Short mmCIF file of C-alpha atoms (C1' of nucleotides) in Angstrom, two decimals:
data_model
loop_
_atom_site.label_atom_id
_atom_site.label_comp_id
_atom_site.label_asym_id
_atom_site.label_seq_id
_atom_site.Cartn_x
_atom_site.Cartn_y
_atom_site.Cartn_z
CA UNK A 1 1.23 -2.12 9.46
CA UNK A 2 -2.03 0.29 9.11
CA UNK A 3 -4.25 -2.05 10.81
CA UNK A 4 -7.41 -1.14 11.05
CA UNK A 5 -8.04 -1.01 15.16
CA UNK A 6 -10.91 -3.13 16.87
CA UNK A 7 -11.78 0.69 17.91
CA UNK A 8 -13.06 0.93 14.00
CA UNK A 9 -14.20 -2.10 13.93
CA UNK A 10 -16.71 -2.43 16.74
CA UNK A 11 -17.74 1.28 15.98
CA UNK A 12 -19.01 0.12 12.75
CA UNK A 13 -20.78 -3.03 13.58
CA UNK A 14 -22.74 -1.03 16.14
CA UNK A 15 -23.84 1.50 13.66
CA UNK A 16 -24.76 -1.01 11.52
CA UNK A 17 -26.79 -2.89 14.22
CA UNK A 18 -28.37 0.50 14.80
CA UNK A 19 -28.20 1.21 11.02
CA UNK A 20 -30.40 -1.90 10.93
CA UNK A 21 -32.93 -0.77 13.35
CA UNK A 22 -33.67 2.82 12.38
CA UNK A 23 -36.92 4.56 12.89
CA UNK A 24 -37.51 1.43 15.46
CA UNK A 25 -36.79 0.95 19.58
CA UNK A 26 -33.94 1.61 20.84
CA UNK A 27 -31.24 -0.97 20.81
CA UNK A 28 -29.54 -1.44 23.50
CA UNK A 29 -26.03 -2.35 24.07
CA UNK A 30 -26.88 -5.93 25.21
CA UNK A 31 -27.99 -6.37 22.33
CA UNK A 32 -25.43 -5.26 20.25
CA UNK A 33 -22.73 -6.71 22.22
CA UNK A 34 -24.59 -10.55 22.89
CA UNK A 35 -24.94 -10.43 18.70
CA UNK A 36 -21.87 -9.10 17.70
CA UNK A 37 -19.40 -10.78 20.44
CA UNK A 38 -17.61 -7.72 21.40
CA UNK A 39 -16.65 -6.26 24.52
CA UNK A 40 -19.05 -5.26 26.77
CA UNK A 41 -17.57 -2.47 28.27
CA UNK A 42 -15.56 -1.89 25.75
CA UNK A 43 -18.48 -1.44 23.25
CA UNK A 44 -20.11 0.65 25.73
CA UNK A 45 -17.21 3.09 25.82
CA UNK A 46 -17.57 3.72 22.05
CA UNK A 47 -21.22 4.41 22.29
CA UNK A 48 -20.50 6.75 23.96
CA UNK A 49 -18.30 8.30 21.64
CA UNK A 50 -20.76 8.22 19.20
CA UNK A 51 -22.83 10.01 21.26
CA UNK A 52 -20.70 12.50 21.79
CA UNK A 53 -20.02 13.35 18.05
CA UNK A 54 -23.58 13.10 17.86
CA UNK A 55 -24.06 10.19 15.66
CA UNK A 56 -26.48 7.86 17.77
CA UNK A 57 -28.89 9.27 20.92
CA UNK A 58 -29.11 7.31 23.92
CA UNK A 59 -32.01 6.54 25.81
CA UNK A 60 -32.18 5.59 29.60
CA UNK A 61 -33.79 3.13 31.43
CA UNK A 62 -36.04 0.55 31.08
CA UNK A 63 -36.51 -0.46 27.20
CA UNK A 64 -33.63 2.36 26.72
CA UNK A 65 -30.86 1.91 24.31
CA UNK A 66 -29.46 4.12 21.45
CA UNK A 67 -30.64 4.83 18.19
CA UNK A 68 -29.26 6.78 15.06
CA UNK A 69 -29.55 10.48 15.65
CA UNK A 70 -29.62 10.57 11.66
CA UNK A 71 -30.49 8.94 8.69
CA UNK A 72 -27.80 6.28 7.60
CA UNK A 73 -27.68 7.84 4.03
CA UNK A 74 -26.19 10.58 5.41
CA UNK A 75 -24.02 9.13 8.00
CA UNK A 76 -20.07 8.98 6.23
CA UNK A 77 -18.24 6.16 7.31
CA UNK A 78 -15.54 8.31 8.06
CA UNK A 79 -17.71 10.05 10.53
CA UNK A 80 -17.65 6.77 12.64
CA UNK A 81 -13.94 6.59 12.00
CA UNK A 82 -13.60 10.36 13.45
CA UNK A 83 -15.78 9.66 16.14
CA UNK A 84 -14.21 6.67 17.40
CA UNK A 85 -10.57 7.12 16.79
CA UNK A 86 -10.35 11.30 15.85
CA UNK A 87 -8.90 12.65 13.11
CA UNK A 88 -7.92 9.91 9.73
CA UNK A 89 -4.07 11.29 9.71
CA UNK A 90 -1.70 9.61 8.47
CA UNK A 91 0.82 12.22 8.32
CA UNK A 92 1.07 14.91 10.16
CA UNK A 93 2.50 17.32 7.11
CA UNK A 94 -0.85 17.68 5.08
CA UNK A 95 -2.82 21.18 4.27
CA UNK A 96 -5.13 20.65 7.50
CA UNK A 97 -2.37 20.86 10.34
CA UNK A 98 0.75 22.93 8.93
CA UNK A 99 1.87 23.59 12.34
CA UNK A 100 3.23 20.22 12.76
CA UNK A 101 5.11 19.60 9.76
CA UNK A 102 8.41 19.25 9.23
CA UNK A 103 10.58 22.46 8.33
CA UNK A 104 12.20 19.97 5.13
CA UNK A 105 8.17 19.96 3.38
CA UNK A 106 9.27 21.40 0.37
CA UNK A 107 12.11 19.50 -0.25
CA UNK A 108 10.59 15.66 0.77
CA UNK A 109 10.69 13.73 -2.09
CA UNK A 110 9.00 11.22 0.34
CA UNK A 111 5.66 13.14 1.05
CA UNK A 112 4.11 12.36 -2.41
CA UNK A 113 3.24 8.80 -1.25
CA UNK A 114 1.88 9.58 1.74
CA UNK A 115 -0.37 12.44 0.89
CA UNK A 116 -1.73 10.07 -1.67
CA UNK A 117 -2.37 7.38 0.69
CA UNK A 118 -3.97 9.95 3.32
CA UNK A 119 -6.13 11.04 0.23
CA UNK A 120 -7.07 8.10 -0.76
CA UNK A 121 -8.04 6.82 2.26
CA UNK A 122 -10.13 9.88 3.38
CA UNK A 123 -11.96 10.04 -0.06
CA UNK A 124 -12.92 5.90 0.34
CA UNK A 125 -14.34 6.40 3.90
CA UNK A 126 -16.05 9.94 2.98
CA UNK A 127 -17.74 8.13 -0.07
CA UNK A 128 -19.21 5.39 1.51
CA UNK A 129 -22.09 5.74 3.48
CA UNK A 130 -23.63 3.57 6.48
CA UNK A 131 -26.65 3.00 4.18
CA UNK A 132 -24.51 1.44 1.98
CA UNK A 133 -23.08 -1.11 4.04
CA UNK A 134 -26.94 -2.56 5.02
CA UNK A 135 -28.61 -5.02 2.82
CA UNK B 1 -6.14 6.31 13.57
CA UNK B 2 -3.92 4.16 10.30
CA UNK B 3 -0.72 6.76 11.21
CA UNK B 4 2.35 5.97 8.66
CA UNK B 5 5.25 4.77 11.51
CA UNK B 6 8.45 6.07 11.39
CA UNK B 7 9.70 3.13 10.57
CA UNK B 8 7.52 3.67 7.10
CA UNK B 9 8.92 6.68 7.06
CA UNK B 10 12.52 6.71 7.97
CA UNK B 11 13.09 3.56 5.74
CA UNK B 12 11.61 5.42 2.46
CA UNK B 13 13.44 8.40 3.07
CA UNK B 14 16.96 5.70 3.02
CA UNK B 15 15.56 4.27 -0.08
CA UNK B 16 15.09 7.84 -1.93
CA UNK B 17 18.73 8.77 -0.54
CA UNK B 18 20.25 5.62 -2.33
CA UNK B 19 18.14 6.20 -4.90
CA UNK B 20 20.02 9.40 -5.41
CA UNK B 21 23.36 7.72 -6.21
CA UNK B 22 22.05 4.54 -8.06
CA UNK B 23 25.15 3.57 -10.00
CA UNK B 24 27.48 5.70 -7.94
CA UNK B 25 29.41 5.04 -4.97
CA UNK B 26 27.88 3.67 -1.95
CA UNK B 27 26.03 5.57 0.99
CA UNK B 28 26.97 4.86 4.46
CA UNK B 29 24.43 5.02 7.12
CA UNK B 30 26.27 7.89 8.37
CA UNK B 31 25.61 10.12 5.60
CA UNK B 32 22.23 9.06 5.15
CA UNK B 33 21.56 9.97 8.82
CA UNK B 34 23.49 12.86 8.66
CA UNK B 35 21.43 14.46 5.82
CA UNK B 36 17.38 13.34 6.76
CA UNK B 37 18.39 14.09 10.66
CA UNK B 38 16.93 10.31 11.45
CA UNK B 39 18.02 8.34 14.67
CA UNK B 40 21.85 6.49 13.91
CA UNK B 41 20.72 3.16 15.33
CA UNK B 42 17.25 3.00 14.35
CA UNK B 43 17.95 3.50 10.67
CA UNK B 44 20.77 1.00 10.91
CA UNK B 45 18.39 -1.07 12.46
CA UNK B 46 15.93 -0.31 8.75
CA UNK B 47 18.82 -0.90 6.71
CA UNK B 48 19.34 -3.84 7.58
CA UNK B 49 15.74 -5.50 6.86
CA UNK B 50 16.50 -3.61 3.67
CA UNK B 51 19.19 -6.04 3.03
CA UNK B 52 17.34 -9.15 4.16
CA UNK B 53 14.74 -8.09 2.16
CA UNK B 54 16.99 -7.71 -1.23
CA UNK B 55 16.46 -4.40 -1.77
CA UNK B 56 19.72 -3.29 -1.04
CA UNK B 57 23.56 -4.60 -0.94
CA UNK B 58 26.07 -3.48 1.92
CA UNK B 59 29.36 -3.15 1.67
CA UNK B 60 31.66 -3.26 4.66
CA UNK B 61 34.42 -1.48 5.46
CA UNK B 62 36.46 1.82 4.83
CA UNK B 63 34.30 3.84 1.95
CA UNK B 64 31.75 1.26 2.05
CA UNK B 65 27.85 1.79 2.55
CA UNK B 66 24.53 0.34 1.22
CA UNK B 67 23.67 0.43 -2.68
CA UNK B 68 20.46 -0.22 -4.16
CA UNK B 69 20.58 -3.90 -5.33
CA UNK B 70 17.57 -2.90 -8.51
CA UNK B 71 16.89 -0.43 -10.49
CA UNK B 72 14.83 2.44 -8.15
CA UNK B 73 12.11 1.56 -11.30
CA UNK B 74 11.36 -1.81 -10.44
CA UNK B 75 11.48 -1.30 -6.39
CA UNK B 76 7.53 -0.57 -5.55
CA UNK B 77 7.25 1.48 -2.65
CA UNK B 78 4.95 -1.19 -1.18
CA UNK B 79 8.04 -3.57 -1.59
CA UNK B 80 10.01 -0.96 1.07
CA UNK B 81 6.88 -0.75 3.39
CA UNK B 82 6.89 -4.49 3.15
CA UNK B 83 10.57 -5.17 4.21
CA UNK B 84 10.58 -2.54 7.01
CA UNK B 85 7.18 -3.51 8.40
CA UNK B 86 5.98 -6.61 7.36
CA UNK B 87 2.68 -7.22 4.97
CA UNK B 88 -0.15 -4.39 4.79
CA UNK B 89 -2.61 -5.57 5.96
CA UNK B 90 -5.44 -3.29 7.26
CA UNK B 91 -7.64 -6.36 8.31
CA UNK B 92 -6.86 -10.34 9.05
CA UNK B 93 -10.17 -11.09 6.76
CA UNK B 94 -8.51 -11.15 3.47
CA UNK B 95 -8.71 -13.55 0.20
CA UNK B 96 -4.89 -14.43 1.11
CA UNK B 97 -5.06 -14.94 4.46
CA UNK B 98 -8.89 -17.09 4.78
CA UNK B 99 -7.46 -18.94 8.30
CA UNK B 100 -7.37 -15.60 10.29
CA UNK B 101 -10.87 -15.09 9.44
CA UNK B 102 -13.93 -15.02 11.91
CA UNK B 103 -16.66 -17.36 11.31
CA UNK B 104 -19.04 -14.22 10.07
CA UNK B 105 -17.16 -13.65 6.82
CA UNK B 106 -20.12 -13.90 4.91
CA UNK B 107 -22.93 -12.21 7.25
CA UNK B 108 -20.45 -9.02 8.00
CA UNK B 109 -21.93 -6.30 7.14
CA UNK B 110 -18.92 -4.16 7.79
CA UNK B 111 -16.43 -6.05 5.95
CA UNK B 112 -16.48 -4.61 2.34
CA UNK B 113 -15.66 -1.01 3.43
CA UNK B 114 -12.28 -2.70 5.35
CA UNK B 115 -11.67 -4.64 1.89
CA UNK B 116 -11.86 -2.09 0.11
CA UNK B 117 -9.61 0.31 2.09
CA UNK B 118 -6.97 -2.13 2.44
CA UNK B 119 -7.00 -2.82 -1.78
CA UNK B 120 -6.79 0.75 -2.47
CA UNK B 121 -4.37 1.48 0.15
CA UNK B 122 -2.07 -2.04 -1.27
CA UNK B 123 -2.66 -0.52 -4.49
CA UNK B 124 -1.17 3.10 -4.08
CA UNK B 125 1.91 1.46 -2.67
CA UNK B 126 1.80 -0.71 -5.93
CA UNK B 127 1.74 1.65 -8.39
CA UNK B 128 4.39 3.93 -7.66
CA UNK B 129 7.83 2.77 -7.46
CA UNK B 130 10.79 4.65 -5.95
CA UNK B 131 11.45 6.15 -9.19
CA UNK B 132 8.35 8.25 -9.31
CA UNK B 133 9.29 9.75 -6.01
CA UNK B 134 12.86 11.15 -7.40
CA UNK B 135 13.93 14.24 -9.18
"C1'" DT C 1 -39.42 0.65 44.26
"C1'" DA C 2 -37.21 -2.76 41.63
"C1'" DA C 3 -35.18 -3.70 37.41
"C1'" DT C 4 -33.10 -2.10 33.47
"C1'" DA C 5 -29.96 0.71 31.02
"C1'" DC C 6 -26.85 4.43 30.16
"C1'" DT C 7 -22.72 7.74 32.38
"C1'" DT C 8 -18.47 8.82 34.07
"C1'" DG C 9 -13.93 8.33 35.17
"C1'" DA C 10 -10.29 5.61 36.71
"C1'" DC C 11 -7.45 1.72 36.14
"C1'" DA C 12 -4.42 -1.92 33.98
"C1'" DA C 13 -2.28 -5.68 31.20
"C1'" DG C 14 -0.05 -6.40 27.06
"C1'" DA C 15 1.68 -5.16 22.63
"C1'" DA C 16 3.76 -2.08 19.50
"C1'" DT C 17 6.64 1.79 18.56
"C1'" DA C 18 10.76 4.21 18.65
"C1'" DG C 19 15.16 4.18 19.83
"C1'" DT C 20 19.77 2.79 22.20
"C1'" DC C 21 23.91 0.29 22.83
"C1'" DA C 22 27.76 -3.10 23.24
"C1'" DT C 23 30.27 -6.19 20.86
"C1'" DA C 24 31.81 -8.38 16.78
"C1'" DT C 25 33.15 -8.57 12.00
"C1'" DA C 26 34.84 -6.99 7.55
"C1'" DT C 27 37.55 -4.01 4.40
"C1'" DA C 28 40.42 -0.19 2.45
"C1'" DG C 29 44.27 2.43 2.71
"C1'" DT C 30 48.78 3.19 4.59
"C1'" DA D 1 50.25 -5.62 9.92
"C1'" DC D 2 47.71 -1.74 11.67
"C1'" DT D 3 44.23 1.57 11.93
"C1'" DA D 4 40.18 3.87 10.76
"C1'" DT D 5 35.86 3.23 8.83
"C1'" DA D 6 31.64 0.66 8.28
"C1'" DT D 7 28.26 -2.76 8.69
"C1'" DA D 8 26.09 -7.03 11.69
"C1'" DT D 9 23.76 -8.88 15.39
"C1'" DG D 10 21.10 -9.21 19.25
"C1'" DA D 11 19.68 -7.59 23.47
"C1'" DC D 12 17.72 -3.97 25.98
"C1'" DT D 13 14.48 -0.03 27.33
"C1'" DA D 14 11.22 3.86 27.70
"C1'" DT D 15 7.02 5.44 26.11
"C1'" DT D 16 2.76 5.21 23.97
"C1'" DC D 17 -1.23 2.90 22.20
"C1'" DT D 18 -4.49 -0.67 22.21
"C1'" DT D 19 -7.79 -3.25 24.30
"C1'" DG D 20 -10.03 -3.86 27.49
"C1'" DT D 21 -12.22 -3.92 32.81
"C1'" DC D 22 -14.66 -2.07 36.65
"C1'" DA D 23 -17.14 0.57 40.34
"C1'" DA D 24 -20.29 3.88 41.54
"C1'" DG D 25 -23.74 6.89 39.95
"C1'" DT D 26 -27.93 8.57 37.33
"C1'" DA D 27 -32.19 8.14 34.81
"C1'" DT D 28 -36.47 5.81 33.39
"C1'" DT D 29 -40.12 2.55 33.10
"C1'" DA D 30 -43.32 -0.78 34.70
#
DNA sequence: TAATACTTGACAAGAATAGTCATATATAGT
DNA sequence: ACTATATATGACTATTCTTGTCAAGTATTA
């Protein structure tokens, strides 16, 4: 059903709640999750995976929290996507990962559709920034 | 990570195989299954939400088989996505489905990039039909 | 040193995906 | 009428993914 996954979801809204704040405190993820209503642990699991993709910093202790590690122009929304989830990949028979196609590539009157979907899909979250999303 | 299912994929791949011998003789599962080397009993399984759907006729018996019921130019692919999986829909927040909404429609900050994903995505499967995909 | 806050890694329930199978029904050809 | 071929239906299952939870540890500030 292509659902987008809460993953995505919750990634987002805490960029955006750090999106909101940048160049400010730290948030922390109290505060993110007490505003939002998401998952504490949960949330905190994909902080850290923002972290690790190096998207947000975190700051210990006291008055700690995480803030942007860049500016939200330049932050894709795919790069959240990535960072949260890996890889946008629809299919598993595009240019990037040849190894795992099919042997029939040439001759699947079916791939059109999806490659066009995968495109399209990469190109709207590689467009839009997090700067875009805040008012 | 929004990865196509084989069920997406398995029940196109039918379609383009019927497609193939729209206003011939009938296909049986068998030689469908034979040819795209997909699981018997899961593409029987397809076909038959095919069926329910209206997208294709069966016919029982010796030489019988599945036909397409339309012309492969009026079936949209997002009408074979649709019988085989159910609606598209990347996120519960949409203009046809208000009930499923949270309360923060208006406030979320996140929500256009999800609408706007799921509208391009609906409209790729839209604009081509199974026509465009054959030889 | 107490309180706050992030870190790490393991764990788990529930749903979805992908696929199987037995049994029944229908039809064509002989 | 019989047989081989084909679909119909519904139940069943293994595996993976999603969506969390939690405990114990580390770092920092006031």
């Amino acid at each position: 059903m292509l659902k987008i996954s809460t993953r995505c979801r919750y990634g987002l809204l805490a960029m955006v709640e750090l999106g909101q704040c940048y160049g400010q405190a730290p948030v922390s993820a109290q505060e993110i999750y007490k505003k939002q209503r998401v998952p504490k642990f949960y949330l905190q699991q994909l902080l850290v995976k923002l972290r690790r993709n190096g998207l947000v910093e975190s700051i210990r202790g006291t008055r700690g929290g995480f803030v942007l590690k860049k500016d939200p122009k330049t932050i894709k929304i795919l790069d959240i996507v990535k960072a949260v989830e890996g890889p946008v990949q629809l299919i598993s028979c595009t240019k990037q990962s040849r190894d795992k196609c099919c042997s029939k590539i040439k001759e699947c009157l079916t791939r059109p559709v999806w490659v066009e979907l995968h495109e399209v899909v990469n190109r709207v979250l590689s467009e839009r920034t997090l700067h875009d999303l805040m008012r």
